[in-house]
């Protein structure tokens, strides 16, 4: 159950209780087509366990998520769909755009003129000292 008391849709898919177009399943993760694809072939890779944030996954689950993401990338590049490139995207937290509170890695084909864009302010190039100071603070909190 989610914190809202509703059964999580990705949990239901992982258990085979909700409709999904599966592309992969193993002991740790499952992968299926997104019902609202950015481009044809848009896949979601999700852990079987209900975990909201990537940071809460066990290492083997996180590793499998990326491994299967790579398999899917290979499949997309294999010719079944229009695919000139691939994006991997993961929204962690509501502020980051996460709508389903069960970890999911988006893997979707890209091609010229597909209309997908990530908007943001990419204009700033901070001084090296600022970057170094921030890197040091982050290093101090890494495992
Ligand atoms: P996000 O905005 O990163 O949380 O992405 C949630 C994604 O889940 C969206 O792309 C939805 O289209 C997708 N989605 C929601 N419900 C389902 C479902 N039942 N089957 C497949 N994809 C879903
Ligand atoms: Zn869930």
PDB file of C-alpha atoms and ligand atoms in Angstrom:
ATOM      1  CA  UNK A   1       0.000   0.000   0.000  1.00  0.00           C
ATOM      2  CA  UNK A   2       1.162   3.538  -0.611  1.00  0.00           C
ATOM      3  CA  UNK A   3       1.064   6.222   2.062  1.00  0.00           C
ATOM      4  CA  UNK A   4      -2.309   7.255   0.614  1.00  0.00           C
ATOM      5  CA  UNK A   5      -3.706   3.800   1.279  1.00  0.00           C
ATOM      6  CA  UNK A   6      -4.099   2.936  -2.410  1.00  0.00           C
ATOM      7  CA  UNK A   7      -2.483  -0.094  -3.934  1.00  0.00           C
ATOM      8  CA  UNK A   8       0.512   1.029  -6.023  1.00  0.00           C
ATOM      9  CA  UNK A   9      -0.031   0.437  -9.752  1.00  0.00           C
ATOM     10  CA  UNK A  10       3.586  -0.638 -10.356  1.00  0.00           C
ATOM     11  CA  UNK A  11       3.338  -3.161  -7.490  1.00  0.00           C
ATOM     12  CA  UNK A  12       0.205  -4.535  -9.099  1.00  0.00           C
ATOM     13  CA  UNK A  13       1.952  -4.777 -12.478  1.00  0.00           C
ATOM     14  CA  UNK A  14       4.980  -6.476 -10.865  1.00  0.00           C
ATOM     15  CA  UNK A  15       2.633  -9.081  -9.322  1.00  0.00           C
ATOM     16  CA  UNK A  16       0.817  -9.610 -12.618  1.00  0.00           C
ATOM     17  CA  UNK A  17      -2.439  -8.207 -11.214  1.00  0.00           C
ATOM     18  CA  UNK A  18      -2.679  -5.118 -13.442  1.00  0.00           C
ATOM     19  CA  UNK A  19      -2.548  -4.972 -17.214  1.00  0.00           C
ATOM     20  CA  UNK A  20       0.886  -4.241 -18.680  1.00  0.00           C
ATOM     21  CA  UNK A  21       2.825  -4.892 -21.872  1.00  0.00           C
ATOM     22  CA  UNK A  22       5.850  -6.636 -20.403  1.00  0.00           C
ATOM     23  CA  UNK A  23       9.270  -6.566 -22.036  1.00  0.00           C
ATOM     24  CA  UNK A  24      11.304  -8.147 -19.216  1.00  0.00           C
ATOM     25  CA  UNK A  25      10.886  -9.799 -15.841  1.00  0.00           C
ATOM     26  CA  UNK A  26      13.356 -11.335 -13.376  1.00  0.00           C
ATOM     27  CA  UNK A  27      13.677 -11.854  -9.627  1.00  0.00           C
ATOM     28  CA  UNK A  28      14.489  -8.182  -8.878  1.00  0.00           C
ATOM     29  CA  UNK A  29      12.997  -5.993 -11.605  1.00  0.00           C
ATOM     30  CA  UNK A  30      10.317  -5.917 -14.263  1.00  0.00           C
ATOM     31  CA  UNK A  31      10.061  -3.768 -17.388  1.00  0.00           C
ATOM     32  CA  UNK A  32       6.990  -2.775 -19.395  1.00  0.00           C
ATOM     33  CA  UNK A  33       5.805  -0.188 -21.890  1.00  0.00           C
ATOM     34  CA  UNK A  34       4.717   3.218 -20.589  1.00  0.00           C
ATOM     35  CA  UNK A  35       0.991   3.817 -21.220  1.00  0.00           C
ATOM     36  CA  UNK A  36       1.726   7.433 -22.144  1.00  0.00           C
ATOM     37  CA  UNK A  37       4.945   7.189 -24.178  1.00  0.00           C
ATOM     38  CA  UNK A  38       7.200  10.112 -25.085  1.00  0.00           C
ATOM     39  CA  UNK A  39       8.089   8.085 -28.205  1.00  0.00           C
ATOM     40  CA  UNK A  40       7.075   4.564 -29.355  1.00  0.00           C
ATOM     41  CA  UNK A  41       9.123   2.044 -27.384  1.00  0.00           C
ATOM     42  CA  UNK A  42       9.132   4.053 -24.120  1.00  0.00           C
ATOM     43  CA  UNK A  43       9.880   1.479 -21.396  1.00  0.00           C
ATOM     44  CA  UNK A  44       9.769   1.703 -17.597  1.00  0.00           C
ATOM     45  CA  UNK A  45      12.113  -0.513 -15.571  1.00  0.00           C
ATOM     46  CA  UNK A  46      10.948  -0.922 -11.963  1.00  0.00           C
ATOM     47  CA  UNK A  47      12.093  -2.896  -8.927  1.00  0.00           C
ATOM     48  CA  UNK A  48       9.648  -5.599  -7.833  1.00  0.00           C
ATOM     49  CA  UNK A  49       9.803  -4.220  -4.303  1.00  0.00           C
ATOM     50  CA  UNK A  50       7.802  -1.100  -3.468  1.00  0.00           C
ATOM     51  CA  UNK A  51      10.471   1.521  -2.828  1.00  0.00           C
ATOM     52  CA  UNK A  52       9.840   5.207  -3.487  1.00  0.00           C
ATOM     53  CA  UNK A  53      13.382   6.504  -3.901  1.00  0.00           C
ATOM     54  CA  UNK A  54      16.407   5.189  -5.785  1.00  0.00           C
ATOM     55  CA  UNK A  55      18.438   5.812  -2.632  1.00  0.00           C
ATOM     56  CA  UNK A  56      16.379   3.264  -0.691  1.00  0.00           C
ATOM     57  CA  UNK A  57      17.080   0.373  -3.070  1.00  0.00           C
ATOM     58  CA  UNK A  58      19.499  -2.376  -2.097  1.00  0.00           C
ATOM     59  CA  UNK A  59      22.687  -2.278  -4.196  1.00  0.00           C
ATOM     60  CA  UNK A  60      21.797  -5.440  -6.206  1.00  0.00           C
ATOM     61  CA  UNK A  61      18.391  -3.959  -7.084  1.00  0.00           C
ATOM     62  CA  UNK A  62      19.934  -0.669  -8.203  1.00  0.00           C
ATOM     63  CA  UNK A  63      22.546  -2.533 -10.228  1.00  0.00           C
ATOM     64  CA  UNK A  64      19.893  -4.719 -11.890  1.00  0.00           C
ATOM     65  CA  UNK A  65      17.782  -1.640 -12.690  1.00  0.00           C
ATOM     66  CA  UNK A  66      20.650  -0.166 -14.695  1.00  0.00           C
ATOM     67  CA  UNK A  67      21.643  -3.515 -16.230  1.00  0.00           C
ATOM     68  CA  UNK A  68      18.118  -4.067 -17.541  1.00  0.00           C
ATOM     69  CA  UNK A  69      17.994  -0.415 -18.629  1.00  0.00           C
ATOM     70  CA  UNK A  70      21.035  -1.200 -20.777  1.00  0.00           C
ATOM     71  CA  UNK A  71      19.405  -4.361 -22.185  1.00  0.00           C
ATOM     72  CA  UNK A  72      16.339  -2.313 -23.108  1.00  0.00           C
ATOM     73  CA  UNK A  73      18.577   0.330 -24.696  1.00  0.00           C
ATOM     74  CA  UNK A  74      20.123  -2.406 -26.830  1.00  0.00           C
ATOM     75  CA  UNK A  75      16.696  -3.717 -27.807  1.00  0.00           C
ATOM     76  CA  UNK A  76      15.503  -0.235 -28.790  1.00  0.00           C
ATOM     77  CA  UNK A  77      18.612   0.290 -30.879  1.00  0.00           C
ATOM     78  CA  UNK A  78      18.049  -3.103 -32.486  1.00  0.00           C
ATOM     79  CA  UNK A  79      15.612  -1.846 -35.114  1.00  0.00           C
ATOM     80  CA  UNK A  80      12.110  -2.609 -33.755  1.00  0.00           C
ATOM     81  CA  UNK A  81      11.289   1.079 -33.407  1.00  0.00           C
ATOM     82  CA  UNK A  82      12.555   4.379 -34.765  1.00  0.00           C
ATOM     83  CA  UNK A  83      15.612   5.050 -32.638  1.00  0.00           C
ATOM     84  CA  UNK A  84      18.505   7.386 -33.352  1.00  0.00           C
ATOM     85  CA  UNK A  85      19.435   7.753 -29.684  1.00  0.00           C
ATOM     86  CA  UNK A  86      18.131   6.812 -26.239  1.00  0.00           C
ATOM     87  CA  UNK A  87      17.446   8.758 -23.041  1.00  0.00           C
ATOM     88  CA  UNK A  88      17.482   7.219 -19.573  1.00  0.00           C
ATOM     89  CA  UNK A  89      15.536   9.331 -17.126  1.00  0.00           C
ATOM     90  CA  UNK A  90      14.642   8.889 -13.479  1.00  0.00           C
ATOM     91  CA  UNK A  91      12.569  11.365 -11.474  1.00  0.00           C
ATOM     92  CA  UNK A  92      13.368  11.007  -7.756  1.00  0.00           C
ATOM     93  CA  UNK A  93      10.938  12.997  -5.642  1.00  0.00           C
ATOM     94  CA  UNK A  94       7.893  15.090  -6.419  1.00  0.00           C
ATOM     95  CA  UNK A  95       9.966  18.236  -7.033  1.00  0.00           C
ATOM     96  CA  UNK A  96      11.846  16.270  -9.691  1.00  0.00           C
ATOM     97  CA  UNK A  97       8.620  15.306 -11.433  1.00  0.00           C
ATOM     98  CA  UNK A  98       8.048  11.874  -9.866  1.00  0.00           C
ATOM     99  CA  UNK A  99       4.357  11.041 -10.172  1.00  0.00           C
ATOM    100  CA  UNK A 100       4.342   7.351  -9.213  1.00  0.00           C
ATOM    101  CA  UNK A 101       6.063   6.834  -5.858  1.00  0.00           C
ATOM    102  CA  UNK A 102       7.637   3.516  -6.864  1.00  0.00           C
ATOM    103  CA  UNK A 103      11.114   3.804  -8.416  1.00  0.00           C
ATOM    104  CA  UNK A 104      11.017   3.662 -12.213  1.00  0.00           C
ATOM    105  CA  UNK A 105      13.720   4.178 -14.812  1.00  0.00           C
ATOM    106  CA  UNK A 106      12.415   5.620 -18.084  1.00  0.00           C
ATOM    107  CA  UNK A 107      14.207   4.330 -21.191  1.00  0.00           C
ATOM    108  CA  UNK A 108      12.938   5.806 -24.439  1.00  0.00           C
ATOM    109  CA  UNK A 109      14.041   6.158 -28.046  1.00  0.00           C
ATOM    110  CA  UNK A 110      14.994   9.564 -29.391  1.00  0.00           C
ATOM    111  CA  UNK A 111      15.072  10.781 -32.967  1.00  0.00           C
ATOM    112  CA  UNK A 112      15.347  14.099 -34.743  1.00  0.00           C
ATOM    113  CA  UNK A 113      12.133  16.087 -34.369  1.00  0.00           C
ATOM    114  CA  UNK A 114      10.588  13.819 -31.688  1.00  0.00           C
ATOM    115  CA  UNK A 115       9.576  16.915 -29.698  1.00  0.00           C
ATOM    116  CA  UNK A 116      11.081  15.866 -26.356  1.00  0.00           C
ATOM    117  CA  UNK A 117      12.949  18.566 -24.441  1.00  0.00           C
ATOM    118  CA  UNK A 118      14.332  19.107 -20.943  1.00  0.00           C
ATOM    119  CA  UNK A 119      13.906  22.732 -20.015  1.00  0.00           C
ATOM    120  CA  UNK A 120      16.215  24.515 -17.572  1.00  0.00           C
ATOM    121  CA  UNK A 121      18.665  27.345 -17.147  1.00  0.00           C
ATOM    122  CA  UNK A 122      21.885  25.985 -18.651  1.00  0.00           C
ATOM    123  CA  UNK A 123      23.495  29.430 -18.973  1.00  0.00           C
ATOM    124  CA  UNK A 124      25.701  29.452 -15.862  1.00  0.00           C
ATOM    125  CA  UNK A 125      29.385  28.399 -15.732  1.00  0.00           C
ATOM    126  CA  UNK A 126      30.400  28.847 -12.060  1.00  0.00           C
ATOM    127  CA  UNK A 127      34.044  29.640 -11.193  1.00  0.00           C
ATOM    128  CA  UNK A 128      36.256  26.572 -10.543  1.00  0.00           C
ATOM    129  CA  UNK A 129      36.655  27.473  -6.859  1.00  0.00           C
ATOM    130  CA  UNK A 130      32.895  27.300  -6.396  1.00  0.00           C
ATOM    131  CA  UNK A 131      32.728  23.931  -8.175  1.00  0.00           C
ATOM    132  CA  UNK A 132      35.643  22.552  -6.123  1.00  0.00           C
ATOM    133  CA  UNK A 133      34.083  23.685  -2.837  1.00  0.00           C
ATOM    134  CA  UNK A 134      30.764  22.079  -3.702  1.00  0.00           C
ATOM    135  CA  UNK A 135      32.479  18.858  -4.861  1.00  0.00           C
ATOM    136  CA  UNK A 136      34.305  18.660  -1.514  1.00  0.00           C
ATOM    137  CA  UNK A 137      31.042  18.989   0.415  1.00  0.00           C
ATOM    138  CA  UNK A 138      29.440  16.237  -1.660  1.00  0.00           C
ATOM    139  CA  UNK A 139      32.487  13.943  -1.345  1.00  0.00           C
ATOM    140  CA  UNK A 140      32.275  14.252   2.431  1.00  0.00           C
ATOM    141  CA  UNK A 141      28.771  12.740   2.448  1.00  0.00           C
ATOM    142  CA  UNK A 142      29.318   9.925  -0.057  1.00  0.00           C
ATOM    143  CA  UNK A 143      29.655   6.379   1.275  1.00  0.00           C
TER     144      UNK A 143
HETATM  145  P1  LIG B   1       7.065   9.906 -13.555  1.00  0.00           P
HETATM  146  O1  LIG B   1       6.400  11.174 -13.998  1.00  0.00           O
HETATM  147  O2  LIG B   1       8.549   9.884 -13.787  1.00  0.00           O
HETATM  148  O3  LIG B   1       6.657   9.494 -12.161  1.00  0.00           O
HETATM  149  O4  LIG B   1       6.516   8.794 -14.541  1.00  0.00           O
HETATM  150  C1  LIG B   1       5.392   8.013 -14.303  1.00  0.00           C
HETATM  151  C2  LIG B   1       5.155   7.292 -15.603  1.00  0.00           C
HETATM  152  O5  LIG B   1       4.342   6.152 -15.340  1.00  0.00           O
HETATM  153  C3  LIG B   1       4.425   8.129 -16.652  1.00  0.00           C
HETATM  154  O6  LIG B   1       5.221   8.182 -17.831  1.00  0.00           O
HETATM  155  C4  LIG B   1       3.119   7.365 -16.875  1.00  0.00           C
HETATM  156  O7  LIG B   1       2.685   7.407 -18.201  1.00  0.00           O
HETATM  157  C5  LIG B   1       3.500   5.958 -16.438  1.00  0.00           C
HETATM  158  N1  LIG B   1       2.409   5.117 -15.998  1.00  0.00           N
HETATM  159  C6  LIG B   1       1.496   5.404 -15.046  1.00  0.00           C
HETATM  160  N2  LIG B   1       0.647   4.363 -14.879  1.00  0.00           N
HETATM  161  C7  LIG B   1       1.036   3.397 -15.740  1.00  0.00           C
HETATM  162  C8  LIG B   1       0.565   2.084 -16.062  1.00  0.00           C
HETATM  163  N3  LIG B   1      -0.499   1.555 -15.457  1.00  0.00           N
HETATM  164  N4  LIG B   1       1.232   1.376 -16.995  1.00  0.00           N
HETATM  165  C9  LIG B   1       2.315   1.903 -17.621  1.00  0.00           C
HETATM  166  N5  LIG B   1       2.802   3.124 -17.369  1.00  0.00           N
HETATM  167  C10 LIG B   1       2.186   3.870 -16.456  1.00  0.00           C
HETATM  168 ZN1  LIG B   2       4.762  -0.015  -5.639  1.00  0.00          ZN
END
